[in-house]
PDB file of C-alpha atoms in Angstrom:
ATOM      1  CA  UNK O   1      -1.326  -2.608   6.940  1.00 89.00           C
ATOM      2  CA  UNK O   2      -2.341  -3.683  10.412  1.00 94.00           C
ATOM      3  CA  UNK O   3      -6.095  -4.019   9.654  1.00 94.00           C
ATOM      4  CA  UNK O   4      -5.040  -5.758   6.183  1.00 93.00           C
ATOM      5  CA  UNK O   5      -3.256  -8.142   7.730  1.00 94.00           C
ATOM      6  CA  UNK O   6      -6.302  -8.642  10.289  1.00 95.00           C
ATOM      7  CA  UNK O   7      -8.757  -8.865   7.319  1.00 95.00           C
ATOM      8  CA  UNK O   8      -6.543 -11.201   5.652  1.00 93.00           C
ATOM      9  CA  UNK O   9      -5.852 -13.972   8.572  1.00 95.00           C
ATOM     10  CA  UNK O  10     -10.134 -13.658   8.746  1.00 94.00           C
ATOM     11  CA  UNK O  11      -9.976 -15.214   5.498  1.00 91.00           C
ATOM     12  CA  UNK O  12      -9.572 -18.809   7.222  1.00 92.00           C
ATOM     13  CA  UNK O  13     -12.746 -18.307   8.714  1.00 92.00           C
ATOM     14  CA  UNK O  14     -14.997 -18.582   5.582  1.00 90.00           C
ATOM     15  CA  UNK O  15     -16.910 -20.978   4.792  1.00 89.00           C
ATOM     16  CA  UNK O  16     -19.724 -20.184   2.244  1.00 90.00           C
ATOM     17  CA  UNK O  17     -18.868 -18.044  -1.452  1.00 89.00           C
ATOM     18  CA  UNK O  18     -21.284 -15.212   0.138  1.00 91.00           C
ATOM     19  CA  UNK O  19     -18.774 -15.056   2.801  1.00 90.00           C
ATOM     20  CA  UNK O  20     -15.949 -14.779   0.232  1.00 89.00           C
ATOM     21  CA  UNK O  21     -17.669 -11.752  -1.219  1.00 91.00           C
ATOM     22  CA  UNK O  22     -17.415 -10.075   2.064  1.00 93.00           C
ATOM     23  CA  UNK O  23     -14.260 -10.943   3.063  1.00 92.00           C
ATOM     24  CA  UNK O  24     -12.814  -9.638  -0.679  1.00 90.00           C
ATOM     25  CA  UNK O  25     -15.042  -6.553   0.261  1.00 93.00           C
ATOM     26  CA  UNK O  26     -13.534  -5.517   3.056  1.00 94.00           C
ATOM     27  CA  UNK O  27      -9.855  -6.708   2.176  1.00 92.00           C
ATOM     28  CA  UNK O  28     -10.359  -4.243  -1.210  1.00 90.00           C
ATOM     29  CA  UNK O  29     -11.221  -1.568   1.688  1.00 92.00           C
ATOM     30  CA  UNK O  30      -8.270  -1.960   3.732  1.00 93.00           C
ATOM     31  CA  UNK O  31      -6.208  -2.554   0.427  1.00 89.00           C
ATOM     32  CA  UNK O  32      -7.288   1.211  -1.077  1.00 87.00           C
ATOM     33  CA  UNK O  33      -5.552   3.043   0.644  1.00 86.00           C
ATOM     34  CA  UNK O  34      -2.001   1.650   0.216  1.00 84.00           C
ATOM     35  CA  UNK O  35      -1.584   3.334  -2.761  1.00 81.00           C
ATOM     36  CA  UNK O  36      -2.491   6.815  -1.671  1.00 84.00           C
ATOM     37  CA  UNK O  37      -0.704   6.115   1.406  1.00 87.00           C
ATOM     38  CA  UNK O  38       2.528   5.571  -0.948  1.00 86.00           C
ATOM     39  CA  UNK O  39       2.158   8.590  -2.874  1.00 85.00           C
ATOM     40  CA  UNK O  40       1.675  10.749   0.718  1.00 84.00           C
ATOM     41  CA  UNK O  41       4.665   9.523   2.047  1.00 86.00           C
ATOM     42  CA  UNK O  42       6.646  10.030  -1.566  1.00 87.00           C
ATOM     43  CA  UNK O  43       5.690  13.282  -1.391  1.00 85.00           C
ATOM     44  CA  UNK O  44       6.805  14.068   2.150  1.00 85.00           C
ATOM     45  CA  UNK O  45       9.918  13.443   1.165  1.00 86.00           C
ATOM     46  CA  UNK O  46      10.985  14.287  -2.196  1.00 88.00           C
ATOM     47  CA  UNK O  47      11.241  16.634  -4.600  1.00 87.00           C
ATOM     48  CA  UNK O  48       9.204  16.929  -7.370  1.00 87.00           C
ATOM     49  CA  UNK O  49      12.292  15.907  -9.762  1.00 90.00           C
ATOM     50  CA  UNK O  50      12.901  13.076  -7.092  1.00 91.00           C
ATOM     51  CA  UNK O  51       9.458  11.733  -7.486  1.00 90.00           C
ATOM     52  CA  UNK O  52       8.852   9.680 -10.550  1.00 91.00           C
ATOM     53  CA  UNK O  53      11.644   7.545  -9.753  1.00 93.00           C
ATOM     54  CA  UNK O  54      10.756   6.442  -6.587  1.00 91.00           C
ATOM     55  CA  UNK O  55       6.909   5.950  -7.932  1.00 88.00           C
ATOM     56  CA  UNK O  56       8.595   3.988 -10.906  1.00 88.00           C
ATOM     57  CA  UNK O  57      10.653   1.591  -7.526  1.00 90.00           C
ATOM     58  CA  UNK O  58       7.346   1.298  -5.315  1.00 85.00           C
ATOM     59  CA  UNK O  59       5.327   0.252  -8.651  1.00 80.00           C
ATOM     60  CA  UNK O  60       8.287  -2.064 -10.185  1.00 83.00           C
ATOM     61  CA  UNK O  61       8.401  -3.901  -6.632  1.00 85.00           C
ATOM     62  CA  UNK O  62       5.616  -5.290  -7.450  1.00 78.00           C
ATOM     63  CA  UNK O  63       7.162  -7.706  -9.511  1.00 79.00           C
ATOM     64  CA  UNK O  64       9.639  -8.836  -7.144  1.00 85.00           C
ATOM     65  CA  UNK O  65       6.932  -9.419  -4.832  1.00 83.00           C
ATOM     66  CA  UNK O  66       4.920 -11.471  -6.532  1.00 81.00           C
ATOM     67  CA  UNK O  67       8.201 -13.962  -7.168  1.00 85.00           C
ATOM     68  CA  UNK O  68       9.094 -14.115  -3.715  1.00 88.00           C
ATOM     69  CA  UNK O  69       5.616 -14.184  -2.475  1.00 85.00           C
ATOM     70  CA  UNK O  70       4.849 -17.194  -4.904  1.00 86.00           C
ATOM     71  CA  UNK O  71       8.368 -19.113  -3.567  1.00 89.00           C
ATOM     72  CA  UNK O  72       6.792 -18.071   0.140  1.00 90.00           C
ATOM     73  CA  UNK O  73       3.440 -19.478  -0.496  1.00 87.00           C
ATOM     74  CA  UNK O  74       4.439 -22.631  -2.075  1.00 88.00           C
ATOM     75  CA  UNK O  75       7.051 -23.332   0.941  1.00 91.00           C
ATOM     76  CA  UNK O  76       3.727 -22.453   3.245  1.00 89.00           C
ATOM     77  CA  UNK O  77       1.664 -24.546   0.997  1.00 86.00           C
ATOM     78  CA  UNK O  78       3.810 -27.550   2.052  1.00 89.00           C
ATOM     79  CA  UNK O  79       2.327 -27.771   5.679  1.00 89.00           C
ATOM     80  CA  UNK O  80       0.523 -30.754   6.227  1.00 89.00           C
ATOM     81  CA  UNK O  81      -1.865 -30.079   9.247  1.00 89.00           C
ATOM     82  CA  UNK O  82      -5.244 -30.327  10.206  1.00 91.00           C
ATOM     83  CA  UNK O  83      -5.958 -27.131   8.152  1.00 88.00           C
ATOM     84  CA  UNK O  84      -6.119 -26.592   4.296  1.00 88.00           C
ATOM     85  CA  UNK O  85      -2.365 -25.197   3.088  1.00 87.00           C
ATOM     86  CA  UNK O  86      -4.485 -22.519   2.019  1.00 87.00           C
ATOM     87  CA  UNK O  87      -5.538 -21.437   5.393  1.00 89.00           C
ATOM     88  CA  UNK O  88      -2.004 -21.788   6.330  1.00 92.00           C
ATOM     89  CA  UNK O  89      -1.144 -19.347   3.430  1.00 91.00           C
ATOM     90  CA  UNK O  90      -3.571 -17.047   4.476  1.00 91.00           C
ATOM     91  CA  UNK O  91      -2.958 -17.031   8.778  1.00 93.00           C
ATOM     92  CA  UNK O  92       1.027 -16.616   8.612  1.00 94.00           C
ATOM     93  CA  UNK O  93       0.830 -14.329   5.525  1.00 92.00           C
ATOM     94  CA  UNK O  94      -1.938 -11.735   7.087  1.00 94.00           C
ATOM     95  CA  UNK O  95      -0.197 -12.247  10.605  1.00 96.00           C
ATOM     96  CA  UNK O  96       3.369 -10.898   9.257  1.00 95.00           C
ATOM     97  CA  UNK O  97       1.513  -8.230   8.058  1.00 93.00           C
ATOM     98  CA  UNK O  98      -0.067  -7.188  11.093  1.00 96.00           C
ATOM     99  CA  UNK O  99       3.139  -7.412  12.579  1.00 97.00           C
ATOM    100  CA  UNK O 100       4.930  -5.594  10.321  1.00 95.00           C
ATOM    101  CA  UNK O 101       1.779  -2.878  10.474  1.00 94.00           C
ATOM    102  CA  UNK O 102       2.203  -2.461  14.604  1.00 96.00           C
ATOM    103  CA  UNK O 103       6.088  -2.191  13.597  1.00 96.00           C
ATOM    104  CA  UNK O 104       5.501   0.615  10.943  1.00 92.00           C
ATOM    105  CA  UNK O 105       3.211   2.458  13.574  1.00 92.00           C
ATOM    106  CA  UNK O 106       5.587   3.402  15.414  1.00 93.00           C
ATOM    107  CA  UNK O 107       8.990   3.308  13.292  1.00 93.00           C
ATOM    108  CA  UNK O 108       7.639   5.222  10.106  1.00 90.00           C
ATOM    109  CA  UNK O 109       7.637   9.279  11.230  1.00 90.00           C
ATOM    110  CA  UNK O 110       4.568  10.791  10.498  1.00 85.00           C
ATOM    111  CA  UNK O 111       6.736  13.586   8.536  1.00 84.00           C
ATOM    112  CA  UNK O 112      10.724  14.948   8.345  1.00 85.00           C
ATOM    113  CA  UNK O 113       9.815  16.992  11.780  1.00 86.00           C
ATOM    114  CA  UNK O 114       9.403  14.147  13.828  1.00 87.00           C
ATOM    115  CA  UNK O 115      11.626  11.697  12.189  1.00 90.00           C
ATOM    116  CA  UNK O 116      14.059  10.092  15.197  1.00 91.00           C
ATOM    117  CA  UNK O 117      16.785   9.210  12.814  1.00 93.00           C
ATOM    118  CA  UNK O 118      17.758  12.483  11.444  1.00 92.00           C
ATOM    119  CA  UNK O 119      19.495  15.088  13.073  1.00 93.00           C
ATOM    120  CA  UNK O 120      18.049  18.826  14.387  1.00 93.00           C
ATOM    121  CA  UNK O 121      20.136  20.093  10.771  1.00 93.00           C
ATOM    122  CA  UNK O 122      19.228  16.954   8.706  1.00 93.00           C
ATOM    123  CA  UNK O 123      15.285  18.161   9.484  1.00 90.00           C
ATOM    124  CA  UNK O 124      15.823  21.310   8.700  1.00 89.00           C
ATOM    125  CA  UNK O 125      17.458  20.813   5.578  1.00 89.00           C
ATOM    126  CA  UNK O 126      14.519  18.190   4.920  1.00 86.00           C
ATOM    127  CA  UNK O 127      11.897  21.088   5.345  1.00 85.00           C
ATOM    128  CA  UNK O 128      13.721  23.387   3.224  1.00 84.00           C
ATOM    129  CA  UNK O 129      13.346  21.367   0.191  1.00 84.00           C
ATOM    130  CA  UNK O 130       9.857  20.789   0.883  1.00 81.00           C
ATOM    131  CA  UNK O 131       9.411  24.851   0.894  1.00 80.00           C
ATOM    132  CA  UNK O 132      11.484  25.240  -1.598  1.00 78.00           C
ATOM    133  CA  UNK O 133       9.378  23.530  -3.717  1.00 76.00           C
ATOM    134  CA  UNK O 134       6.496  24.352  -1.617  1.00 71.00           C
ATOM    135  CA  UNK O 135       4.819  21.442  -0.693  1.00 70.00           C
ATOM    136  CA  UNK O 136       3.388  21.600   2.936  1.00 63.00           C
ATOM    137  CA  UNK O 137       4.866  18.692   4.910  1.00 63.00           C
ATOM    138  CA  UNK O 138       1.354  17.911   7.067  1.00 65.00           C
ATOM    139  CA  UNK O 139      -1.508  19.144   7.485  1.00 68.00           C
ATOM    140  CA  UNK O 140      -4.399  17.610   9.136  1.00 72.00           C
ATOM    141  CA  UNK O 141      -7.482  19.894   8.276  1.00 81.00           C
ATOM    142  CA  UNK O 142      -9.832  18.623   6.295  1.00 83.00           C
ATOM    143  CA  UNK O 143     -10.522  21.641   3.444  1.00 88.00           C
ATOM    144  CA  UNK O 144     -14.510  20.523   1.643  1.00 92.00           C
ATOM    145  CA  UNK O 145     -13.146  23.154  -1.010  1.00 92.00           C
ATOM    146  CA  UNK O 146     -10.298  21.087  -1.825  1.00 88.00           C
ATOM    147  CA  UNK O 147     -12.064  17.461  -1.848  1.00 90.00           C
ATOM    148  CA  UNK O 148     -14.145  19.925  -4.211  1.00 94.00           C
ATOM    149  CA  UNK O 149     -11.792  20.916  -6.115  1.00 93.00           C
ATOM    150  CA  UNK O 150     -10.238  16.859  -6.353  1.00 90.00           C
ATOM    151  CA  UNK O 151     -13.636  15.426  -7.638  1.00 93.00           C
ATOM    152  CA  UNK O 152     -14.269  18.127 -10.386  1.00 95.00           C
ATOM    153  CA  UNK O 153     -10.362  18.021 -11.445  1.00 94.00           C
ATOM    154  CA  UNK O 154     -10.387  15.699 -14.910  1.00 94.00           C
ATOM    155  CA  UNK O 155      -7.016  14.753 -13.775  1.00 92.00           C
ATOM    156  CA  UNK O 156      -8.249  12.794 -10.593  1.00 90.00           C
ATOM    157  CA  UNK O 157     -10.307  11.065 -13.423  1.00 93.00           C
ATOM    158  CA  UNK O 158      -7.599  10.094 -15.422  1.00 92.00           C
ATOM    159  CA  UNK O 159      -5.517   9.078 -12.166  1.00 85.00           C
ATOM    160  CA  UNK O 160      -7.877   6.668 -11.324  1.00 87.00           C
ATOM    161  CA  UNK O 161      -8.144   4.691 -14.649  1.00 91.00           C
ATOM    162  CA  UNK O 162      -4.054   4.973 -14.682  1.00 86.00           C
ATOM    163  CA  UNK O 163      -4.207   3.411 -10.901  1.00 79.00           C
ATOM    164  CA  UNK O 164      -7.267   0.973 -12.076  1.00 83.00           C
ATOM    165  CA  UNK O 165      -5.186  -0.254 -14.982  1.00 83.00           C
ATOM    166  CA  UNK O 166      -2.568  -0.865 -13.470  1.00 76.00           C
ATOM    167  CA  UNK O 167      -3.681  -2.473 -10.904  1.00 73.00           C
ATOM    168  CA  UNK O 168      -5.779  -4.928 -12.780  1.00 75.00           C
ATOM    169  CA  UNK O 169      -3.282  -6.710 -14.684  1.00 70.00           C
ATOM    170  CA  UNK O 170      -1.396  -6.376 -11.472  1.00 66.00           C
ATOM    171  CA  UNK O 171      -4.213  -8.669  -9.917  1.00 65.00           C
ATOM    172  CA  UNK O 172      -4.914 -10.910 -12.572  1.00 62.00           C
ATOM    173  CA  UNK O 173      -1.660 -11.939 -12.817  1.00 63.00           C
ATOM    174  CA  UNK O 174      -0.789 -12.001  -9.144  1.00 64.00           C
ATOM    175  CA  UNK O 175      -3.650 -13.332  -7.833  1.00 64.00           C
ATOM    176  CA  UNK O 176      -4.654 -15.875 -10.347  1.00 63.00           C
ATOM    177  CA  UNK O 177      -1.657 -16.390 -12.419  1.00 65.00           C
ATOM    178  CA  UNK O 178      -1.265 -20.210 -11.454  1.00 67.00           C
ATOM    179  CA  UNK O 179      -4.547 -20.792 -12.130  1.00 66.00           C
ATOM    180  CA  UNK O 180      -4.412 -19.313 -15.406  1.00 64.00           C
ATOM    181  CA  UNK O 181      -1.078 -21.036 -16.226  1.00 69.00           C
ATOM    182  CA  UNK O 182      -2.651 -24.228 -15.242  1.00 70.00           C
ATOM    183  CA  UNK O 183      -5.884 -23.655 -17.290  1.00 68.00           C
ATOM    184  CA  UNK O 184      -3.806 -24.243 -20.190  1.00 71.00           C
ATOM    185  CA  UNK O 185      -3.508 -27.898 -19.560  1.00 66.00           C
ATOM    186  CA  UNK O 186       0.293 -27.664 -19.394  1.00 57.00           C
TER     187      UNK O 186
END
């Protein structure tokens, strides 16, 4: 979140359309891994049962971002400086993010054994349903058999078109859905 937010305030900075292609590069980078990062943390947590609905919230918020994020950028789009509103739009929104990145750092736990807000029992009974249903809670070896195993698994196949397709009407429609809209002359 931190280096998105970073990537995204560098936006200002460009000047030239091969410069754009660099800067889009490297925000797709730091943008990857926020769904993966999701679907680690969903899975810390909850139960397998538990699961698809809080996929089905972090993937419905989507919507709800995009209409307060449009209602935020047109407010930021009313500055009148010696900047673009665009660069405006791009330096508060990427340096809330990076704020809000340092924040998560050190507020989000990095699993239900180290989280500060529940009690020595609450933990416990948050690793027992993880070993119930016997999903490890962290482990931070990197197994080659494993990544193996992922890339010759048809199922990481068809989880990356599912991810891919979503994602693209996600970003059409996010990212250029006032242009569109205005394309039509209306």
């Amino acid at each position: 979140m931190f280096l998105w937010g970073v990537v995204t305030v560098c936006t200002v900075a460009v000047t030239s359309y091969k410069g754009l292609l660099v800067q889009r590069f490297f925000l797709g980078f730091t943008e990857a891994g926020v769904s993966p990062a999701f679907s680690l943390i969903t899975v810390m947590w909850y139960k397998r049962q538990e699961q698809p609905l809080r996929f089905a919230i972090w993937y419905s918020s989507t919507g709800l971002g995009i209409l307060v994020g449009t209602l935020l950028l047109y407010a930021i789009g009313q500055i009148e400086g010696a900047l673009a509103p665009w660069r405006y739009q791009f330096m508060i929104i990427g340096s809330v993010s990076s704020v809000w990145g340092v924040l998560l750092w050190f507020l989000l736990p990095d699993s239900p054994l180290t989280a500060y807000f529940l009690t020595e029992e609450m933990r416990v009974v948050a690793i027992e349903r993880m070993r119930f249903e016997q999903i490890g809670i962290e482990n931070k070896t990197v197994k080659w058999d494993q990544i193996r195993e992922a890339f010759t698994d048809p199922k990481t196949y068809f989880y990356v078109v599912m991810i891919f397709a979503a994602n693209l009407t996600n970003g059409a429609a996010s990212g250029f859905g006032a242009i569109i809209v205005q394309s039509f002359g209306v």
